[in-house]
Amino acid sequence: MKYRLLAGGSALVMAVALSACSSSSDDAGEGGGRTTVDVWLMRDSVSATFQKEFVEGFEAQHPEIDVRVQIQEWDGIGQKITAALASNDAPDVIEAGNTQVAQFAGSGGLLDLSDRQAELNGEDWLRGLAGPGSYEGKQYGIPYYAANRVVVYRTDLFGKAGIDAASLTTRERWIDATTKLNEGGTQGIYLPGQLWYALAGFVWDEGGDLATESGGTWKGALDTPEALRGMEFYAELQALGKGPKDSDEDDPPQAEVMAQGQVAQVISTPGGANAVIENNPELKGKLGFFPIPGKTAGTPGAVFTGGSDLVVPAAAGHPDEALTFIKELTGDTWQKKLAVAMSYVPNRTTLASSVADDPGASAMAVGAANGHATPNTPGWAAVEAENPIKDYMTAVLTGGDAAKEAAEASADITRAMNSGS
């Protein structure tokens, strides 16, 4: 899943020479017996500083291996990876969006890494990364880093209203606080009508899902009672603000909206706070974060876990060295450093404390414990391309019959998933 830079990072500037995929002429023999591992990482997934530190540290620990990184753009990456997997000249390690792994695994182009889970600390991987990294019972993607949405709020407006954000541990308290914030000229929340990732969280909280599978066939599930309750809560929350009912968080950019007025809350990755401050520097020091509340105080709200997995192409020239690279990058030492450097959620629940001093990342880490992913099937890509969920949300928010609109959207999801499989 593509994510913008989450917090405090600048655009990635490559500090090393880039090259194309692996080539045997660059490996053992020419490098004095050293093997070159070719790695594709995505734009903005790491900073130049972190990349340099990791590569130098890795090569010092493994003097027999050189690392060569090529940064890839998110635009068109699916087709590029598909082509690489079908070739005889694939890189050794590829960073893939967690929701993309099933598509690549379904093509037969990835190595099955199921037998390496134990040595890669698979017992406490975030399920929102590990789940999408598996396909048909086999593990192809190794969790790399995670990100999810939290509530970004104005601390000054909360203080003025006498609201303690730490107390908002249930949906009921969240609704009550947002209602109170609307008094005195404040807009309690800005929630656009088509923020479907937030809707998905509410649906999961109710025990529903976007689609379900039975006997190898996928079916849209927005028309189930559970999913309809999730949409009902979304509509209740959205009505407490003035967000457009027919667009998502990018139209208009919600960070700009929050920067311009008296908006008390938005649902965003923590990086959204940086965008707010860029648009209105006077808000520096006035933004805070808390996990999206759940139905009960003991469980945070369910969230969509975005982020990346690391995969090894079946055509990789150096699979053993690739696994050594992955083991280091996803191990304790470098996961902690990555989380701090990039304000990410580490790939394992037991490492959440490493971001305790980062308010945004620590709020994400709480939510990540209840992280979910979109349906784990190659056919989901066709759903996101059409995205009938957005049209469904707008239809309900503008007065349409929820059950009828949900049935139509579910039928569209069913068609798209099975035609795209």
Short mmCIF file of C-alpha atoms in Angstrom, two decimals:
data_model
loop_
_atom_site.label_atom_id
_atom_site.label_comp_id
_atom_site.label_asym_id
_atom_site.label_seq_id
_atom_site.Cartn_x
_atom_site.Cartn_y
_atom_site.Cartn_z
CA MET A 1 0.00 0.00 0.00
CA LYS A 2 1.41 3.38 -1.00
CA TYR A 3 1.95 5.85 1.84
CA ARG A 4 3.25 9.36 1.78
CA LEU A 5 6.19 10.15 4.05
CA LEU A 6 4.78 9.89 7.55
CA ALA A 7 6.58 12.42 9.68
CA GLY A 8 9.48 14.78 9.53
CA GLY A 9 11.23 13.22 6.55
CA SER A 10 12.40 14.97 3.46
CA ALA A 11 12.25 13.54 -0.02
CA LEU A 12 14.69 10.73 -0.51
CA VAL A 13 17.90 11.71 -2.27
CA MET A 14 20.05 8.84 -3.37
CA ALA A 15 23.53 8.86 -1.93
CA VAL A 16 24.80 5.92 -3.90
CA ALA A 17 24.97 5.13 -7.58
CA LEU A 18 21.93 3.31 -8.85
CA SER A 19 21.87 0.41 -11.21
CA ALA A 20 19.39 -1.85 -12.90
CA CYS A 21 18.65 -5.45 -11.95
CA SER A 22 21.24 -8.02 -11.00
CA SER A 23 23.88 -9.05 -13.45
CA SER A 24 26.27 -11.92 -13.00
CA SER A 25 29.15 -9.88 -14.40
CA ASP A 26 28.98 -7.60 -11.33
CA ASP A 27 29.14 -10.41 -8.79
CA ALA A 28 31.67 -12.90 -7.48
CA GLY A 29 34.93 -12.80 -9.39
CA GLU A 30 34.91 -9.13 -10.30
CA GLY A 31 34.47 -8.10 -6.66
CA GLY A 32 37.18 -10.35 -5.24
CA GLY A 33 34.76 -13.10 -4.24
CA ARG A 34 32.07 -10.73 -2.98
CA THR A 35 28.47 -11.18 -4.03
CA THR A 36 26.34 -8.20 -5.00
CA VAL A 37 22.73 -8.22 -3.79
CA ASP A 38 20.44 -6.03 -5.89
CA VAL A 39 17.60 -4.44 -3.96
CA TRP A 40 14.58 -2.44 -5.07
CA LEU A 41 13.24 -0.06 -2.43
CA MET A 42 10.35 2.34 -2.90
CA ARG A 43 10.59 6.11 -3.05
CA ASP A 44 10.36 7.66 0.44
CA SER A 45 10.38 4.34 2.29
CA VAL A 46 13.72 5.29 3.87
CA SER A 47 15.78 8.44 4.08
CA ALA A 48 19.16 8.74 2.40
CA THR A 49 20.76 8.91 5.84
CA PHE A 50 19.15 5.69 7.04
CA GLN A 51 19.91 3.89 3.79
CA LYS A 52 23.59 4.84 3.98
CA GLU A 53 23.85 3.82 7.62
CA PHE A 54 22.17 0.48 7.02
CA VAL A 55 24.16 -0.44 3.91
CA GLU A 56 27.46 0.44 5.58
CA GLY A 57 26.50 -1.47 8.71
CA PHE A 58 25.32 -4.49 6.76
CA GLU A 59 28.43 -4.68 4.60
CA ALA A 60 30.63 -4.38 7.69
CA GLN A 61 28.78 -7.30 9.28
CA HIS A 62 28.80 -9.31 6.05
CA PRO A 63 32.06 -8.53 4.22
CA GLU A 64 31.29 -11.14 1.59
CA ILE A 65 28.20 -9.23 0.38
CA ASP A 66 27.84 -5.88 -1.40
CA VAL A 67 24.45 -4.15 -1.44
CA ARG A 68 23.25 -2.21 -4.47
CA VAL A 69 20.00 -0.28 -4.02
CA GLN A 70 17.77 1.07 -6.75
CA ILE A 71 14.90 3.36 -5.77
CA GLN A 72 11.60 2.70 -7.53
CA GLU A 73 8.64 5.02 -8.05
CA TRP A 74 5.18 3.99 -6.85
CA ASP A 75 3.64 5.01 -10.16
CA GLY A 76 3.52 1.93 -12.39
CA ILE A 77 5.42 -0.27 -9.93
CA GLY A 78 2.96 -3.14 -10.22
CA GLN A 79 3.64 -3.60 -13.90
CA LYS A 80 7.38 -3.17 -13.42
CA ILE A 81 7.57 -5.82 -10.70
CA THR A 82 5.40 -8.18 -12.73
CA ALA A 83 7.77 -7.83 -15.68
CA ALA A 84 10.82 -8.35 -13.46
CA LEU A 85 9.36 -11.50 -11.93
CA ALA A 86 8.74 -12.93 -15.38
CA SER A 87 12.31 -12.23 -16.51
CA ASN A 88 15.59 -14.02 -15.89
CA ASP A 89 17.18 -10.84 -14.58
CA ALA A 90 15.15 -9.98 -11.48
CA PRO A 91 16.60 -8.17 -8.47
CA ASP A 92 17.28 -10.24 -5.36
CA VAL A 93 15.03 -8.33 -2.97
CA ILE A 94 11.96 -6.21 -3.75
CA GLU A 95 9.97 -3.96 -1.45
CA ALA A 96 6.29 -4.43 -2.28
CA GLY A 97 3.22 -2.75 -0.86
CA ASN A 98 1.64 -5.24 1.53
CA THR A 99 -1.59 -5.43 -0.48
CA GLN A 100 0.36 -6.19 -3.67
CA VAL A 101 2.01 -9.40 -2.50
CA ALA A 102 -0.90 -11.71 -3.32
CA GLN A 103 -0.90 -10.47 -6.90
CA PHE A 104 2.80 -11.23 -7.33
CA ALA A 105 2.62 -14.54 -5.48
CA GLY A 106 -0.31 -15.62 -7.61
CA SER A 107 1.86 -15.29 -10.70
CA GLY A 108 4.30 -17.87 -9.34
CA GLY A 109 7.14 -15.35 -9.42
CA LEU A 110 8.05 -15.27 -5.70
CA LEU A 111 9.97 -17.63 -3.44
CA ASP A 112 7.98 -19.37 -0.73
CA LEU A 113 9.61 -18.26 2.54
CA SER A 114 7.35 -20.22 4.89
CA ASP A 115 10.22 -22.27 6.27
CA ARG A 116 12.11 -19.09 7.25
CA GLN A 117 9.42 -17.58 9.46
CA ALA A 118 10.88 -18.72 12.76
CA GLU A 119 14.33 -17.25 12.14
CA LEU A 120 12.68 -14.02 10.97
CA ASN A 121 10.68 -13.62 14.21
CA GLY A 122 7.39 -14.49 12.57
CA GLU A 123 5.69 -15.31 15.87
CA ASP A 124 4.84 -11.66 16.56
CA TRP A 125 4.64 -10.03 13.14
CA LEU A 126 1.91 -7.43 12.73
CA ARG A 127 -0.97 -9.32 11.21
CA GLY A 128 -1.76 -6.39 8.91
CA LEU A 129 1.60 -7.02 7.21
CA ALA A 130 1.97 -10.77 7.67
CA GLY A 131 -1.54 -11.62 6.49
CA PRO A 132 -1.26 -9.91 3.10
CA GLY A 133 2.25 -11.38 2.77
CA SER A 134 0.81 -14.87 2.66
CA TYR A 135 -1.03 -16.48 -0.22
CA GLU A 136 -2.80 -19.82 -0.26
CA GLY A 137 -1.26 -20.80 3.05
CA LYS A 138 2.33 -19.92 2.16
CA GLN A 139 4.38 -16.94 3.32
CA TYR A 140 5.91 -14.92 0.50
CA GLY A 141 6.20 -11.44 2.03
CA ILE A 142 8.31 -10.63 5.10
CA PRO A 143 6.91 -7.66 7.08
CA TYR A 144 9.10 -4.58 6.66
CA TYR A 145 7.33 -1.55 8.20
CA ALA A 146 3.80 -0.42 8.88
CA ALA A 147 1.73 2.74 8.97
CA ASN A 148 -1.89 3.37 9.79
CA ARG A 149 -4.29 6.21 10.42
CA VAL A 150 -4.78 7.93 13.75
CA VAL A 151 -6.75 10.98 14.86
CA VAL A 152 -4.77 14.20 14.44
CA TYR A 153 -6.24 16.86 16.72
CA ARG A 154 -5.83 20.48 17.78
CA THR A 155 -4.61 20.45 21.37
CA ASP A 156 -5.61 24.09 21.86
CA LEU A 157 -9.20 23.51 20.74
CA PHE A 158 -9.48 20.39 22.88
CA GLY A 159 -8.17 22.34 25.86
CA LYS A 160 -10.62 25.16 25.27
CA ALA A 161 -13.48 22.65 25.24
CA GLY A 162 -12.18 20.92 28.36
CA ILE A 163 -11.60 17.62 26.58
CA ASP A 164 -8.79 15.21 27.49
CA ALA A 165 -7.84 13.26 24.35
CA ALA A 166 -6.52 10.40 26.49
CA SER A 167 -10.06 9.77 27.71
CA LEU A 168 -11.41 9.14 24.20
CA THR A 169 -11.04 5.38 24.31
CA THR A 170 -14.47 4.43 22.97
CA ARG A 171 -16.58 5.46 20.01
CA GLU A 172 -19.27 6.76 22.36
CA ARG A 173 -16.84 9.10 24.11
CA TRP A 174 -15.43 10.17 20.75
CA ILE A 175 -18.89 11.11 19.46
CA ASP A 176 -19.71 12.99 22.66
CA ALA A 177 -16.42 14.93 22.52
CA THR A 178 -16.83 15.76 18.84
CA THR A 179 -20.35 17.01 19.50
CA LYS A 180 -19.02 19.22 22.30
CA LEU A 181 -16.26 20.56 20.04
CA ASN A 182 -18.88 21.81 17.60
CA GLU A 183 -20.05 24.32 20.16
CA GLY A 184 -18.53 27.80 20.12
CA GLY A 185 -17.55 27.99 16.47
CA THR A 186 -15.23 24.98 16.31
CA GLN A 187 -15.74 22.29 13.65
CA GLY A 188 -15.57 19.06 15.61
CA ILE A 189 -14.13 16.96 12.78
CA TYR A 190 -13.39 17.16 9.09
CA LEU A 191 -14.28 13.80 7.56
CA PRO A 192 -14.78 13.59 3.79
CA GLY A 193 -17.46 11.26 2.54
CA GLN A 194 -15.21 8.82 0.73
CA LEU A 195 -12.46 8.01 3.23
CA TRP A 196 -13.06 4.31 2.69
CA TYR A 197 -10.08 3.11 4.71
CA ALA A 198 -11.71 4.66 7.80
CA LEU A 199 -14.99 2.99 6.88
CA ALA A 200 -13.20 -0.35 6.59
CA GLY A 201 -11.98 0.04 10.17
CA PHE A 202 -15.51 0.64 11.45
CA VAL A 203 -16.75 -2.38 9.47
CA TRP A 204 -14.03 -4.58 10.97
CA ASP A 205 -14.90 -3.29 14.43
CA GLU A 206 -18.42 -4.60 13.90
CA GLY A 207 -17.14 -8.03 12.85
CA GLY A 208 -17.75 -7.49 9.15
CA ASP A 209 -15.49 -7.30 6.12
CA LEU A 210 -15.32 -5.73 2.67
CA ALA A 211 -15.52 -9.12 0.96
CA THR A 212 -15.54 -12.76 1.97
CA GLU A 213 -14.37 -15.97 0.32
CA SER A 214 -16.10 -19.33 0.11
CA GLY A 215 -15.02 -22.27 -2.01
CA GLY A 216 -12.52 -20.18 -3.89
CA THR A 217 -15.08 -17.53 -4.87
CA TRP A 218 -15.02 -14.02 -3.47
CA LYS A 219 -18.15 -12.02 -2.73
CA GLY A 220 -18.65 -8.41 -1.72
CA ALA A 221 -19.86 -8.08 1.88
CA LEU A 222 -20.89 -4.45 2.36
CA ASP A 223 -24.52 -5.56 2.58
CA THR A 224 -24.05 -7.69 5.69
CA PRO A 225 -25.57 -6.43 8.97
CA GLU A 226 -22.08 -5.92 10.41
CA ALA A 227 -20.86 -3.83 7.49
CA LEU A 228 -24.05 -1.78 7.49
CA ARG A 229 -23.49 -0.95 11.16
CA GLY A 230 -19.99 0.22 10.25
CA MET A 231 -21.43 2.54 7.60
CA GLU A 232 -24.03 3.79 10.08
CA PHE A 233 -21.28 4.86 12.48
CA TYR A 234 -19.32 6.51 9.67
CA ALA A 235 -22.38 8.55 8.72
CA GLU A 236 -22.93 9.58 12.35
CA LEU A 237 -19.35 10.79 12.69
CA GLN A 238 -19.25 12.47 9.28
CA ALA A 239 -22.41 14.43 10.09
CA LEU A 240 -20.57 16.16 12.95
CA GLY A 241 -18.36 18.01 10.48
CA LYS A 242 -18.62 19.83 7.20
CA GLY A 243 -16.64 17.48 4.98
CA PRO A 244 -17.76 16.96 1.36
CA LYS A 245 -19.86 13.87 0.83
CA ASP A 246 -18.63 13.20 -2.71
CA SER A 247 -14.83 13.19 -2.43
CA ASP A 248 -11.98 11.72 -0.41
CA GLU A 249 -9.25 13.21 1.78
CA ASP A 250 -7.26 14.47 -1.20
CA ASP A 251 -10.03 16.60 -2.75
CA PRO A 252 -9.63 19.13 -1.27
CA PRO A 253 -6.50 18.13 0.65
CA GLN A 254 -7.73 17.76 4.22
CA ALA A 255 -4.44 19.05 5.65
CA GLU A 256 -5.07 22.37 3.93
CA VAL A 257 -8.61 22.48 5.30
CA MET A 258 -7.41 21.85 8.84
CA ALA A 259 -4.72 24.49 8.46
CA GLN A 260 -7.15 27.18 7.33
CA GLY A 261 -9.87 26.99 9.94
CA GLN A 262 -11.09 25.82 13.31
CA VAL A 263 -11.14 22.11 12.45
CA ALA A 264 -10.47 20.14 15.63
CA GLN A 265 -9.80 16.66 14.18
CA VAL A 266 -8.96 14.73 11.04
CA ILE A 267 -8.27 11.05 10.45
CA SER A 268 -4.84 10.75 8.89
CA THR A 269 -1.41 9.20 9.14
CA PRO A 270 0.75 11.30 11.48
CA GLY A 271 2.50 12.78 8.48
CA GLY A 272 -0.69 14.72 7.86
CA ALA A 273 0.25 16.90 10.82
CA ASN A 274 3.41 18.00 9.03
CA ALA A 275 1.35 19.02 6.01
CA VAL A 276 -0.99 21.02 8.26
CA ILE A 277 1.95 22.88 9.79
CA GLU A 278 3.50 23.53 6.40
CA ASN A 279 0.26 25.25 5.41
CA ASN A 280 -0.04 27.12 8.70
CA PRO A 281 3.18 27.39 10.75
CA GLU A 282 1.21 29.00 13.59
CA LEU A 283 -0.16 25.54 14.41
CA LYS A 284 3.26 24.16 15.26
CA GLY A 285 3.08 22.71 18.75
CA LYS A 286 -0.72 22.65 18.67
CA LEU A 287 -1.29 19.23 17.08
CA GLY A 288 -1.53 15.91 18.89
CA PHE A 289 -2.45 12.30 18.11
CA PHE A 290 -4.57 9.53 19.55
CA PRO A 291 -5.55 6.09 18.24
CA ILE A 292 -8.90 5.79 16.50
CA PRO A 293 -11.26 4.71 19.31
CA GLY A 294 -12.87 1.29 19.29
CA LYS A 295 -16.22 0.04 20.51
CA THR A 296 -14.83 -0.76 23.97
CA ALA A 297 -12.14 0.91 26.04
CA GLY A 298 -9.92 -2.17 26.07
CA THR A 299 -9.51 -2.44 22.31
CA PRO A 300 -8.43 0.32 19.92
CA GLY A 301 -10.40 0.82 16.75
CA ALA A 302 -9.54 -1.47 13.86
CA VAL A 303 -7.35 0.17 11.24
CA PHE A 304 -6.13 -0.59 7.77
CA THR A 305 -2.44 -1.41 8.02
CA GLY A 306 -0.52 0.11 5.17
CA GLY A 307 3.16 -0.46 4.65
CA SER A 308 5.47 -2.83 2.89
CA ASP A 309 6.75 -6.39 2.80
CA LEU A 310 10.04 -7.63 1.40
CA VAL A 311 9.91 -10.41 -1.18
CA VAL A 312 12.46 -12.54 -3.04
CA PRO A 313 11.80 -13.26 -6.73
CA ALA A 314 11.94 -16.88 -7.80
CA ALA A 315 14.41 -15.71 -10.45
CA ALA A 316 16.72 -14.01 -7.92
CA GLY A 317 20.35 -14.80 -8.61
CA HIS A 318 21.33 -14.80 -4.93
CA PRO A 319 18.43 -16.01 -2.76
CA ASP A 320 20.58 -16.94 0.24
CA GLU A 321 22.23 -13.53 0.35
CA ALA A 322 18.80 -11.94 -0.19
CA LEU A 323 17.52 -13.68 2.95
CA THR A 324 20.57 -12.48 4.87
CA PHE A 325 19.75 -8.92 3.80
CA ILE A 326 16.10 -9.31 4.81
CA LYS A 327 17.00 -10.89 8.15
CA GLU A 328 19.15 -7.87 9.05
CA LEU A 329 16.72 -5.19 7.85
CA THR A 330 13.76 -6.78 9.62
CA GLY A 331 15.68 -7.73 12.76
CA ASP A 332 15.55 -5.99 16.14
CA THR A 333 18.45 -3.58 15.68
CA TRP A 334 17.50 -2.08 12.33
CA GLN A 335 13.74 -2.19 12.90
CA LYS A 336 14.15 -0.02 15.98
CA LYS A 337 16.41 2.41 14.12
CA LEU A 338 14.06 2.53 11.13
CA ALA A 339 11.02 3.19 13.31
CA VAL A 340 12.73 6.10 15.04
CA ALA A 341 14.24 7.52 11.85
CA MET A 342 11.04 7.38 9.79
CA SER A 343 8.28 7.43 12.45
CA TYR A 344 7.09 4.03 11.29
CA VAL A 345 5.47 1.24 13.24
CA PRO A 346 7.97 -1.63 13.53
CA ASN A 347 7.09 -4.93 11.92
CA ARG A 348 6.51 -6.74 15.23
CA THR A 349 4.25 -6.02 18.17
CA THR A 350 7.07 -6.59 20.67
CA LEU A 351 9.02 -3.64 19.21
CA ALA A 352 6.27 -1.04 19.70
CA SER A 353 8.12 0.51 22.64
CA SER A 354 10.88 1.70 20.29
CA VAL A 355 8.62 4.58 19.17
CA ALA A 356 7.37 5.49 22.65
CA ASP A 357 8.97 8.94 22.42
CA ASP A 358 7.31 9.74 19.08
CA PRO A 359 3.69 10.81 19.74
CA GLY A 360 2.44 10.10 16.23
CA ALA A 361 4.21 6.79 15.77
CA SER A 362 3.27 5.58 19.25
CA ALA A 363 -0.40 6.32 18.54
CA MET A 364 -0.04 4.34 15.31
CA ALA A 365 1.56 1.46 17.16
CA VAL A 366 -1.44 1.20 19.49
CA GLY A 367 -3.79 1.02 16.53
CA ALA A 368 -1.52 -1.37 14.63
CA ALA A 369 -2.17 -4.01 17.26
CA ASN A 370 -5.70 -4.17 15.80
CA GLY A 371 -4.55 -3.81 12.20
CA HIS A 372 -6.28 -5.42 9.24
CA ALA A 373 -5.75 -5.64 5.51
CA THR A 374 -7.93 -5.62 2.44
CA PRO A 375 -9.03 -9.04 1.07
CA ASN A 376 -5.95 -11.12 0.36
CA THR A 377 -6.44 -12.04 -3.27
CA PRO A 378 -5.07 -10.82 -6.61
CA GLY A 379 -8.62 -9.84 -7.59
CA TRP A 380 -8.73 -7.02 -5.06
CA ALA A 381 -6.63 -4.87 -7.38
CA ALA A 382 -9.58 -4.67 -9.76
CA VAL A 383 -11.82 -3.44 -6.93
CA GLU A 384 -9.46 -0.62 -6.00
CA ALA A 385 -9.20 0.37 -9.67
CA GLU A 386 -12.99 0.91 -9.87
CA ASN A 387 -13.59 1.57 -6.17
CA PRO A 388 -17.36 1.15 -5.89
CA ILE A 389 -16.96 1.63 -2.13
CA LYS A 390 -16.51 5.37 -2.61
CA ASP A 391 -19.67 5.69 -4.71
CA TYR A 392 -21.55 3.62 -2.15
CA MET A 393 -20.49 5.92 0.67
CA THR A 394 -21.54 9.04 -1.20
CA ALA A 395 -24.88 7.50 -2.10
CA VAL A 396 -25.65 6.69 1.55
CA LEU A 397 -24.45 10.04 2.88
CA THR A 398 -26.61 11.92 0.38
CA GLY A 399 -29.79 10.12 1.41
CA GLY A 400 -29.74 6.83 -0.44
CA ASP A 401 -31.15 3.67 1.11
CA ALA A 402 -28.14 2.05 2.83
CA ALA A 403 -29.24 -1.56 2.33
CA LYS A 404 -30.02 -1.06 -1.36
CA GLU A 405 -26.81 0.86 -2.06
CA ALA A 406 -24.75 -1.71 -0.13
CA ALA A 407 -26.24 -4.56 -2.14
CA GLU A 408 -25.34 -2.82 -5.39
CA ALA A 409 -21.81 -2.04 -4.22
CA SER A 410 -21.33 -5.62 -3.03
CA ALA A 411 -22.40 -6.90 -6.44
CA ASP A 412 -19.86 -4.58 -8.08
CA ILE A 413 -17.14 -5.82 -5.74
CA THR A 414 -18.06 -9.44 -6.49
CA ARG A 415 -17.88 -8.86 -10.22
CA ALA A 416 -14.61 -6.97 -10.06
CA MET A 417 -12.87 -9.45 -7.77
CA ASN A 418 -13.77 -12.49 -9.81
CA SER A 419 -13.10 -10.88 -13.18
CA GLY A 420 -9.72 -9.70 -11.89
CA SER A 421 -8.64 -13.03 -10.43
#
